[in-house]
PDB file of N, CA and C in Angstrom:
ATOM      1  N   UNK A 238      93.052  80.219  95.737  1.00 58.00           N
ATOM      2  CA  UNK A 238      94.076  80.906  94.990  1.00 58.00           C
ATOM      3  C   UNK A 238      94.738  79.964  93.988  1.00 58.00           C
ATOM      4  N   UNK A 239      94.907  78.707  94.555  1.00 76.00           N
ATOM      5  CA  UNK A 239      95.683  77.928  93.261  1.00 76.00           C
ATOM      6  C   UNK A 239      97.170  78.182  92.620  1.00 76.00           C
ATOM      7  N   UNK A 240      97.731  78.688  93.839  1.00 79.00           N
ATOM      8  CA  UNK A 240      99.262  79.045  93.165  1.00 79.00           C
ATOM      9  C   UNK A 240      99.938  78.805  94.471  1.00 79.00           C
ATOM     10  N   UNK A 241     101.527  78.507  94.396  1.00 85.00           N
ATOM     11  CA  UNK A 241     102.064  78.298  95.618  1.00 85.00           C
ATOM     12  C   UNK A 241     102.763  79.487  96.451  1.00 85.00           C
ATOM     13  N   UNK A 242     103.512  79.607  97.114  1.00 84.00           N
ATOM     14  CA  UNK A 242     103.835  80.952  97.638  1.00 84.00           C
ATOM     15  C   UNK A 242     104.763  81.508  96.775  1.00 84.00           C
ATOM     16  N   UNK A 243     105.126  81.227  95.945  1.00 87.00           N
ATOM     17  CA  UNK A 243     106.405  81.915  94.951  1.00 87.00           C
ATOM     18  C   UNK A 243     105.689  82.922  93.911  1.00 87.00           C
ATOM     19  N   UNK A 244     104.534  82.534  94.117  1.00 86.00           N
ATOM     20  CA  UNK A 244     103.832  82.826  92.555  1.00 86.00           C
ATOM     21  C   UNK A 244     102.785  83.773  93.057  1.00 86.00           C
ATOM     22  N   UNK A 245     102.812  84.189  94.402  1.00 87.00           N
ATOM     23  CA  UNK A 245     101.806  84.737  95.410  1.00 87.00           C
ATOM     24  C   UNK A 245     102.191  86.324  95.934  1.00 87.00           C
ATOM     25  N   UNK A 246     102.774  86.578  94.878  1.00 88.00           N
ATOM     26  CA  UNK A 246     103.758  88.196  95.209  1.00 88.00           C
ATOM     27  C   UNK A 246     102.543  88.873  95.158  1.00 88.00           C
ATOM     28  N   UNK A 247     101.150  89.260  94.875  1.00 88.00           N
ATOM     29  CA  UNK A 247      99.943  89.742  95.011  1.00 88.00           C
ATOM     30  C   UNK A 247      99.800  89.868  96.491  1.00 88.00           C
ATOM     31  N   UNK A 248      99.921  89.060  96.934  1.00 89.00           N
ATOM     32  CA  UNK A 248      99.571  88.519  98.528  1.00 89.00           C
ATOM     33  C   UNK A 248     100.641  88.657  99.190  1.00 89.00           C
ATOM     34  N   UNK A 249     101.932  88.600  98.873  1.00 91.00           N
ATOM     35  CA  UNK A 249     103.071  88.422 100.083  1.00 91.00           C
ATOM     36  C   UNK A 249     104.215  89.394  99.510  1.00 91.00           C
ATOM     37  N   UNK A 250     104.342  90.055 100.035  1.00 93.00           N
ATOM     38  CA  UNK A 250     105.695  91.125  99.776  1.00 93.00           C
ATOM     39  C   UNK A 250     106.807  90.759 100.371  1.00 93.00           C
ATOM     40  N   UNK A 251     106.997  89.817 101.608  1.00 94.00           N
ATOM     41  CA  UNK A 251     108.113  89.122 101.625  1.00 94.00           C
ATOM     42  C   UNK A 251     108.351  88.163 103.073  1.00 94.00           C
ATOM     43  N   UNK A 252     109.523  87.610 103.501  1.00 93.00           N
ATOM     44  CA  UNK A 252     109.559  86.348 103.793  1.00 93.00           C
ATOM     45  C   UNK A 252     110.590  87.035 104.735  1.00 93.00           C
ATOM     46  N   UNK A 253     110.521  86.547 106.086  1.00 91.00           N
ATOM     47  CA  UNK A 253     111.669  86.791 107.390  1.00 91.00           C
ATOM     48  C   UNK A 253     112.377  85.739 107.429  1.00 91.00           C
ATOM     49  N   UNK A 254     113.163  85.745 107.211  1.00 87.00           N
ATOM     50  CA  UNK A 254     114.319  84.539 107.026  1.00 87.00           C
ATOM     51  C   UNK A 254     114.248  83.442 109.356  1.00 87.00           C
ATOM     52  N   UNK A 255     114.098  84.829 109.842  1.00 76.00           N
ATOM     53  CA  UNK A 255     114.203  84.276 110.991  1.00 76.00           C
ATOM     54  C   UNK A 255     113.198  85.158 111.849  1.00 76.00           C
ATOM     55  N   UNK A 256     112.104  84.260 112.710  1.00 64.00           N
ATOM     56  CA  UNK A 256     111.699  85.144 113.849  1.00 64.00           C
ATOM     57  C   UNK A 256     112.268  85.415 115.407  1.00 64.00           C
ATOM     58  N   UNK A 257     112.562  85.900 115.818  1.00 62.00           N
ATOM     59  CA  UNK A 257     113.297  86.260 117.429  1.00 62.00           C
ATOM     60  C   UNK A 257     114.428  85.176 117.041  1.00 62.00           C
ATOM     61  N   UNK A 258     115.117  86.385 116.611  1.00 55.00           N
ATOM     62  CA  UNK A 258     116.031  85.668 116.217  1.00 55.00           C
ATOM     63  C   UNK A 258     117.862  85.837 117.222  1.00 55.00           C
ATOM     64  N   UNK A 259     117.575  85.795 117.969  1.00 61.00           N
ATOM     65  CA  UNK A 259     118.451  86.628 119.847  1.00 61.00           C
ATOM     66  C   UNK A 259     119.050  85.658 119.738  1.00 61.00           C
ATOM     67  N   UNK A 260     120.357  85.665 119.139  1.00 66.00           N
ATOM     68  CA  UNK A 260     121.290  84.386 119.620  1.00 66.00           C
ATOM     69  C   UNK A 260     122.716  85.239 118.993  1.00 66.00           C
ATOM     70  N   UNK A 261     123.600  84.375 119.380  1.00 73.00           N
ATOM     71  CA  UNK A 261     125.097  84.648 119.601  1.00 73.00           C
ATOM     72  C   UNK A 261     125.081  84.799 118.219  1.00 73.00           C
ATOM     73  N   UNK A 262     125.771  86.360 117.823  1.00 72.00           N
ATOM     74  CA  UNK A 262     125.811  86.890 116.256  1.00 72.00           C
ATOM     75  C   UNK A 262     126.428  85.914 115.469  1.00 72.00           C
ATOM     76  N   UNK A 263     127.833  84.983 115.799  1.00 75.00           N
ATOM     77  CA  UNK A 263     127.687  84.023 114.948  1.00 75.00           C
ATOM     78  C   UNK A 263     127.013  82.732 114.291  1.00 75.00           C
ATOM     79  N   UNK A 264     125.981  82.774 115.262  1.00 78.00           N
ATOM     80  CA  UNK A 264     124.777  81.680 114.945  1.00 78.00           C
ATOM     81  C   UNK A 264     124.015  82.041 114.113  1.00 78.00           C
ATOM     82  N   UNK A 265     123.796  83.289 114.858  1.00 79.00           N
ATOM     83  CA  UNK A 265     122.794  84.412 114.526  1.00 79.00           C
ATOM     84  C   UNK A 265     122.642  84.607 113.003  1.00 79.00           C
ATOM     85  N   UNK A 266     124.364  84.794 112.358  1.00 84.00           N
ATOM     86  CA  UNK A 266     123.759  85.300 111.162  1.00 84.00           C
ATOM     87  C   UNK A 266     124.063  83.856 109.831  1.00 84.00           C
ATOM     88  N   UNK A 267     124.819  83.090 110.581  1.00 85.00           N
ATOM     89  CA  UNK A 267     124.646  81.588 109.845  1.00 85.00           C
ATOM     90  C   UNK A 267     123.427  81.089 109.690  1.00 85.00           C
ATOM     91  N   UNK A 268     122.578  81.497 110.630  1.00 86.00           N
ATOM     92  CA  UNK A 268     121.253  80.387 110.644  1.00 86.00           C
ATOM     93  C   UNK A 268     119.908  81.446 109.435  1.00 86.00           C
ATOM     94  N   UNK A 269     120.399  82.706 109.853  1.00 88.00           N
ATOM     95  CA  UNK A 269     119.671  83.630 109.079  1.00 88.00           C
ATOM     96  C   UNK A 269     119.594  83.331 107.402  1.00 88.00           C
ATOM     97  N   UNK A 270     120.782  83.648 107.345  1.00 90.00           N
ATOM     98  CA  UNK A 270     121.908  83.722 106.099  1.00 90.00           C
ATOM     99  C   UNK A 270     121.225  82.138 105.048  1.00 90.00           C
ATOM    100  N   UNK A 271     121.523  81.269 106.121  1.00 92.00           N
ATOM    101  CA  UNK A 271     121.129  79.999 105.544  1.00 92.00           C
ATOM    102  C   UNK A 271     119.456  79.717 105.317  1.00 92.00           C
ATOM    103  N   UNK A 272     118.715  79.721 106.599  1.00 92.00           N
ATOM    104  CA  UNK A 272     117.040  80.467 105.732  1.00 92.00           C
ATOM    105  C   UNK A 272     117.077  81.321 104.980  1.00 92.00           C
ATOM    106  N   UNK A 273     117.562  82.242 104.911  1.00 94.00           N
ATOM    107  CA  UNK A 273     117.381  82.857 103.257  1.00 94.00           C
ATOM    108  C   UNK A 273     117.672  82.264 102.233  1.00 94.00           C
ATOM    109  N   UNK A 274     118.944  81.727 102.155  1.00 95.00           N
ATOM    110  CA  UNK A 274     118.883  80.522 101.440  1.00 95.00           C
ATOM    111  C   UNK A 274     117.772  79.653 101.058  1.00 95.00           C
ATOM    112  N   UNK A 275     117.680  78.919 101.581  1.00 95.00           N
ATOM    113  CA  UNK A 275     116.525  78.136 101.516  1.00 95.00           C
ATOM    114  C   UNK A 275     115.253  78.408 100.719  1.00 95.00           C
ATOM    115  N   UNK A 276     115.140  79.823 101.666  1.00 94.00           N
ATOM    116  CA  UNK A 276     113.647  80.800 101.008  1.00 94.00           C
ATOM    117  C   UNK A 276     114.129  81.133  99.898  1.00 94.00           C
ATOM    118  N   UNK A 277     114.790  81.430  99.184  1.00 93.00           N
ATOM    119  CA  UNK A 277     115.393  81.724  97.757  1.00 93.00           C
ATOM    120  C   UNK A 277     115.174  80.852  96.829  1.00 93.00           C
ATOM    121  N   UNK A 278     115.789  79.458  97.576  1.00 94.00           N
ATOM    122  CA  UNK A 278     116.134  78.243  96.371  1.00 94.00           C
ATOM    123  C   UNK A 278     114.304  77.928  96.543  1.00 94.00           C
ATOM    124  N   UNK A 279     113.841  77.616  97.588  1.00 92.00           N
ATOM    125  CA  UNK A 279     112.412  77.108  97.446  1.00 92.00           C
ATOM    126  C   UNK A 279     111.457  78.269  96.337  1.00 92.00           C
ATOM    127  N   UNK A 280     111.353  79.875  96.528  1.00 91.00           N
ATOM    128  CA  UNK A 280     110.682  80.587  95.204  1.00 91.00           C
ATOM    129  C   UNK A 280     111.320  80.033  94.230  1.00 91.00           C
ATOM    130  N   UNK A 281     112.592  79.642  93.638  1.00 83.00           N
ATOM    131  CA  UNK A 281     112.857  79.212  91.906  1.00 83.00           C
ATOM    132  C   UNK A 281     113.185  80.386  91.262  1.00 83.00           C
ATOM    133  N   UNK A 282     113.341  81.543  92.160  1.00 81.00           N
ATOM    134  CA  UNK A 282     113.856  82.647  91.266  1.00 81.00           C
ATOM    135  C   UNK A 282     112.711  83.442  90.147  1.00 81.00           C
ATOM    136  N   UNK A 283     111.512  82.427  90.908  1.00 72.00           N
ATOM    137  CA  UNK A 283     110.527  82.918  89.929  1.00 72.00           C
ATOM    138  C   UNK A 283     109.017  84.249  90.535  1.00 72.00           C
ATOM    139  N   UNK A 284     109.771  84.730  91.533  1.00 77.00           N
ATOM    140  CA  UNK A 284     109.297  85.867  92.408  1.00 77.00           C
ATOM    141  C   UNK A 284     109.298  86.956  92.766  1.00 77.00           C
ATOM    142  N   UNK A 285     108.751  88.147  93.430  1.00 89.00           N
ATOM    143  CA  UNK A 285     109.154  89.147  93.259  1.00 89.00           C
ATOM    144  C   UNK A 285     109.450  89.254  95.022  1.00 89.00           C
ATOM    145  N   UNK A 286     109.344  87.989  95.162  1.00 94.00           N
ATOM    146  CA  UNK A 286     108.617  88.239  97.049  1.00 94.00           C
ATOM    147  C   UNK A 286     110.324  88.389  97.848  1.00 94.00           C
ATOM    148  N   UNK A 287     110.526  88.859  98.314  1.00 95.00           N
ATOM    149  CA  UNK A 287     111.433  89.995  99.171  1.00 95.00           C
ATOM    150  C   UNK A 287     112.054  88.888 100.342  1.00 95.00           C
ATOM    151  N   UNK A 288     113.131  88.411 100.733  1.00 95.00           N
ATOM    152  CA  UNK A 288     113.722  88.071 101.869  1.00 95.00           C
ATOM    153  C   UNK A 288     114.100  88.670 102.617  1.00 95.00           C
ATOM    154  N   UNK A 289     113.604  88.889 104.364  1.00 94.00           N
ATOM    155  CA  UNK A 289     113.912  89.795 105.184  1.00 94.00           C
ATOM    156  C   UNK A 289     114.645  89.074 105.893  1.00 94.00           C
ATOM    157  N   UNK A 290     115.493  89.804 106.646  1.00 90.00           N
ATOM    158  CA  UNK A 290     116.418  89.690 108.406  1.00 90.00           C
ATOM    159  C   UNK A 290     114.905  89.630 109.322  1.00 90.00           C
ATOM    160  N   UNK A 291     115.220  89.545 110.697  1.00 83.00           N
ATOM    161  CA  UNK A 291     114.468  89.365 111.733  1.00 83.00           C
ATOM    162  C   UNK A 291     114.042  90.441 111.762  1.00 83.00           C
ATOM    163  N   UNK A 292     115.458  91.109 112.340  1.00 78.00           N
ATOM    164  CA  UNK A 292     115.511  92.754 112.831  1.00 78.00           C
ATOM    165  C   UNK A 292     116.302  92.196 114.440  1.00 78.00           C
ATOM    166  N   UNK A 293     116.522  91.358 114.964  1.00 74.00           N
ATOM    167  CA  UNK A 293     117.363  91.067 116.514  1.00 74.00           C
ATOM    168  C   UNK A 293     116.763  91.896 117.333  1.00 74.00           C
ATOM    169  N   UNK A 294     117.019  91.528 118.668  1.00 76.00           N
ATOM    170  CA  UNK A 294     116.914  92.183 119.357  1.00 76.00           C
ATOM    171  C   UNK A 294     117.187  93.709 120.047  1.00 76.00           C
ATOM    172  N   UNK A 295     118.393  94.117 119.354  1.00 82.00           N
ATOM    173  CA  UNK A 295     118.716  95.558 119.615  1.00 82.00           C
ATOM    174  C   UNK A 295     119.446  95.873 117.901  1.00 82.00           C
ATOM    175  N   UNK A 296     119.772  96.933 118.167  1.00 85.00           N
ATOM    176  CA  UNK A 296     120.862  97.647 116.821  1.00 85.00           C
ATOM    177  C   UNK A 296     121.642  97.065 116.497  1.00 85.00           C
ATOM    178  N   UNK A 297     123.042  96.460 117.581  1.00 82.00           N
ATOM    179  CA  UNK A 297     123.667  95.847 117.119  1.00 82.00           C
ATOM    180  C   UNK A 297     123.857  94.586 116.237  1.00 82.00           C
ATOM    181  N   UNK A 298     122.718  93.809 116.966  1.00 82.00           N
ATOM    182  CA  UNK A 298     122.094  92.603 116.067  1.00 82.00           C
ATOM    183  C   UNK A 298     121.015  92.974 115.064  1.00 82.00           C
ATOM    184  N   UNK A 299     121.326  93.632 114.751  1.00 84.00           N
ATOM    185  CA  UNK A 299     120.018  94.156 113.187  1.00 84.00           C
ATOM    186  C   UNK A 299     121.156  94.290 112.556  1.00 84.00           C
ATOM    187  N   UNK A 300     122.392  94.839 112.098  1.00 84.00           N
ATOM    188  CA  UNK A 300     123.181  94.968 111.432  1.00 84.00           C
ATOM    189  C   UNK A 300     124.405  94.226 111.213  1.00 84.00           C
ATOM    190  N   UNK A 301     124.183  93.260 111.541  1.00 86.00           N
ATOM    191  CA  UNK A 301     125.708  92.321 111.503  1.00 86.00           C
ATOM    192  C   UNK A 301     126.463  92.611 109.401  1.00 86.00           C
ATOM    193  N   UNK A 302     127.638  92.301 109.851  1.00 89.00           N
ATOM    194  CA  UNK A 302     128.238  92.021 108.582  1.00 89.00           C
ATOM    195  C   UNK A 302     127.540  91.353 107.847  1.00 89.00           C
ATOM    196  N   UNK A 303     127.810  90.106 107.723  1.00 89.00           N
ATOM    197  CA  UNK A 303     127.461  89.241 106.954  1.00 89.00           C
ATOM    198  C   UNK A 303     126.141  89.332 106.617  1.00 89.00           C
ATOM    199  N   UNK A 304     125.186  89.941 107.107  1.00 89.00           N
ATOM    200  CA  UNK A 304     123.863  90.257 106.421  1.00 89.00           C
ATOM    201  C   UNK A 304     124.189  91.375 105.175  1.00 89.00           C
ATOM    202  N   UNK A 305     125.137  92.189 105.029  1.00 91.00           N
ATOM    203  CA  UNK A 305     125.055  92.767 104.030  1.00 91.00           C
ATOM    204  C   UNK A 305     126.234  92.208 103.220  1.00 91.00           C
ATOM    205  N   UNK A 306     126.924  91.423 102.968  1.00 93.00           N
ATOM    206  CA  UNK A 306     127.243  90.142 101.949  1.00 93.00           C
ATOM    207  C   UNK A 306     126.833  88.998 101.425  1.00 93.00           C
ATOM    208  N   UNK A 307     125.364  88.671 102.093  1.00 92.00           N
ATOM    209  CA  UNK A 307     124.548  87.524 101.840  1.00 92.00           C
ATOM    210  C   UNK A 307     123.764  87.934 100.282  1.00 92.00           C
ATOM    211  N   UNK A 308     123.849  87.009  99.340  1.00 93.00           N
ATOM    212  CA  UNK A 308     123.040  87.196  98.252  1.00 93.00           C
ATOM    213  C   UNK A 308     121.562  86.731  98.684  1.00 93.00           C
ATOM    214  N   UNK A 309     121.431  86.487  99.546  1.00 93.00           N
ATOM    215  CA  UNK A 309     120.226  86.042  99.494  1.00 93.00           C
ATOM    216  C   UNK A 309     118.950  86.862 100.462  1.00 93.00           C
ATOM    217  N   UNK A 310     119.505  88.089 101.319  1.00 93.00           N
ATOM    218  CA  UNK A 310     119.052  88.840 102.108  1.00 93.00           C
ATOM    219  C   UNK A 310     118.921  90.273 101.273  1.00 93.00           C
ATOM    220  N   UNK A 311     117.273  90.814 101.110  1.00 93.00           N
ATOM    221  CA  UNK A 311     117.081  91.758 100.231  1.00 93.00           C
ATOM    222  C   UNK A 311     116.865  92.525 101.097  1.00 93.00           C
ATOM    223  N   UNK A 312     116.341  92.460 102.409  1.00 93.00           N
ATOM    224  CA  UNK A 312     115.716  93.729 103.444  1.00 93.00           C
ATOM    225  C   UNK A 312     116.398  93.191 104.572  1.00 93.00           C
ATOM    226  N   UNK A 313     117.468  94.460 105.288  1.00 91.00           N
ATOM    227  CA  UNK A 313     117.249  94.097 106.656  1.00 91.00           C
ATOM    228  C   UNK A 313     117.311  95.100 107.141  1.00 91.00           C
ATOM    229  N   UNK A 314     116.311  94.142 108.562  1.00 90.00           N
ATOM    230  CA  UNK A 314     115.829  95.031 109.513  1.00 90.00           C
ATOM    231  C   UNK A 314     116.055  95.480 110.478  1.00 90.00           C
ATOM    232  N   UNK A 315     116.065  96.853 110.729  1.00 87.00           N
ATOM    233  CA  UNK A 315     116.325  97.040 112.122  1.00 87.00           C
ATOM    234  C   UNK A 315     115.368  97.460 113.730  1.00 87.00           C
ATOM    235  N   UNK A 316     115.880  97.151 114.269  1.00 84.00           N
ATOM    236  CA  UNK A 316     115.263  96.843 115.735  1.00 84.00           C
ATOM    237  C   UNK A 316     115.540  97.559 116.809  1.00 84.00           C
ATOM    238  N   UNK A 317     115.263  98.257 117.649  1.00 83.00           N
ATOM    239  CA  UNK A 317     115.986  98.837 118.925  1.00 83.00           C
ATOM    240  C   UNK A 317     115.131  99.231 119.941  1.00 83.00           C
ATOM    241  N   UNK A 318     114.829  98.621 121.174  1.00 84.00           N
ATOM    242  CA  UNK A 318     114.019  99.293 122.012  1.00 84.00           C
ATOM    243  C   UNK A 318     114.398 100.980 122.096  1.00 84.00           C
ATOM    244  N   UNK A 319     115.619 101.074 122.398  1.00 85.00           N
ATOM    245  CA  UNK A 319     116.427 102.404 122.429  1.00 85.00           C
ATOM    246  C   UNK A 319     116.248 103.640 121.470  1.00 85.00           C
ATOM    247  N   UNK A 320     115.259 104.424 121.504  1.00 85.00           N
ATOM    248  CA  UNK A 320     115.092 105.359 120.626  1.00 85.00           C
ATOM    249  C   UNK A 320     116.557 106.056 119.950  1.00 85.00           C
ATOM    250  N   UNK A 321     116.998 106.441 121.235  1.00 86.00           N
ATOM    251  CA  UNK A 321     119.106 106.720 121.088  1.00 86.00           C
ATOM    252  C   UNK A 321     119.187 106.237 120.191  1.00 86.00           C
ATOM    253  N   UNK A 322     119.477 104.771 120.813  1.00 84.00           N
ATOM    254  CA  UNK A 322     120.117 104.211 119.454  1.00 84.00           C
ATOM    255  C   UNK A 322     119.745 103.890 118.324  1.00 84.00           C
ATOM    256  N   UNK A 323     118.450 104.116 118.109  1.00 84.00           N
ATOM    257  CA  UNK A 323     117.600 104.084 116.738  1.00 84.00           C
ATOM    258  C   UNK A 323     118.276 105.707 115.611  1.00 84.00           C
ATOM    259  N   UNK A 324     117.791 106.782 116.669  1.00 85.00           N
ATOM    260  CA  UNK A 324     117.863 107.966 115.865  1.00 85.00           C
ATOM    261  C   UNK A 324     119.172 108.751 115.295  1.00 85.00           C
ATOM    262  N   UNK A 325     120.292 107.852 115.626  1.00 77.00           N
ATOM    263  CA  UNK A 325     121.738 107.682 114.954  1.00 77.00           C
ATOM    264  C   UNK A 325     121.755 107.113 113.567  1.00 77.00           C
ATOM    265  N   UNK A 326     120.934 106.149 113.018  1.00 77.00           N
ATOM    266  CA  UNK A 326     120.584 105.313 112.088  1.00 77.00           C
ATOM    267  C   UNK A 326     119.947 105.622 111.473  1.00 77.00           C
ATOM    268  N   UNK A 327     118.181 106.101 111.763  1.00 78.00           N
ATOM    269  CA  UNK A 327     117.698 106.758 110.857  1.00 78.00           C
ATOM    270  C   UNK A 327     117.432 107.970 110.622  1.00 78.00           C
ATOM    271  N   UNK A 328     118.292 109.303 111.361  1.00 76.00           N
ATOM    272  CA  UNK A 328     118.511 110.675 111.077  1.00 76.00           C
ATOM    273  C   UNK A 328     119.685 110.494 110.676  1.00 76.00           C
ATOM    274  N   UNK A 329     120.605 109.578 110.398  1.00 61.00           N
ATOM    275  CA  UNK A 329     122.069 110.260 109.770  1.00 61.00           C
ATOM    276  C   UNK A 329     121.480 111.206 108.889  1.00 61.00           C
TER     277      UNK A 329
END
């Protein structure tokens, strides 16, 4: 291919800031928050490729605050073994 991952939006639609990512929501979304970061400044702004959330372990941790004030988080995901608590979210 000859190009690095920034330049690889053909191939990669986007980047999980964190995998199993089950930790105390304030870690949780500092450590997230801050790999996205990272994954941001490393593309150069020169990408089309997408920064995701994990998705956590249940609902509650798929949606924290601060994931939807982060400039640097384009998708997040959500997670729920709990159908319940899934079909509150995506049938509103």
């Amino acid at each position: 291919m000859g190009k690095t991952w920034a330049w690889s939006s053909k191939y990669i639609s986007a980047f999980e800031a964190e995998n199993e990512a089950y930790k105390i929501p304030q870690t949780l979304t500092f450590r997230e928050c801050m790999i996205a970061k990272t994954i941001k400044d490393n593309l150069n702004g020169s990408s089309k490729i997408l920064v995701t959330t994990d998705g956590g372990a249940y609902l509650g941790n798929s949606v924290l605050d601060a994931y939807f004030t982060s400039d640097n988080l384009e998708v997040l995901v959500i997670n729920d073994a709990s159908w319940n608590a899934l079909k509150n979210v995506v049938f509103a």
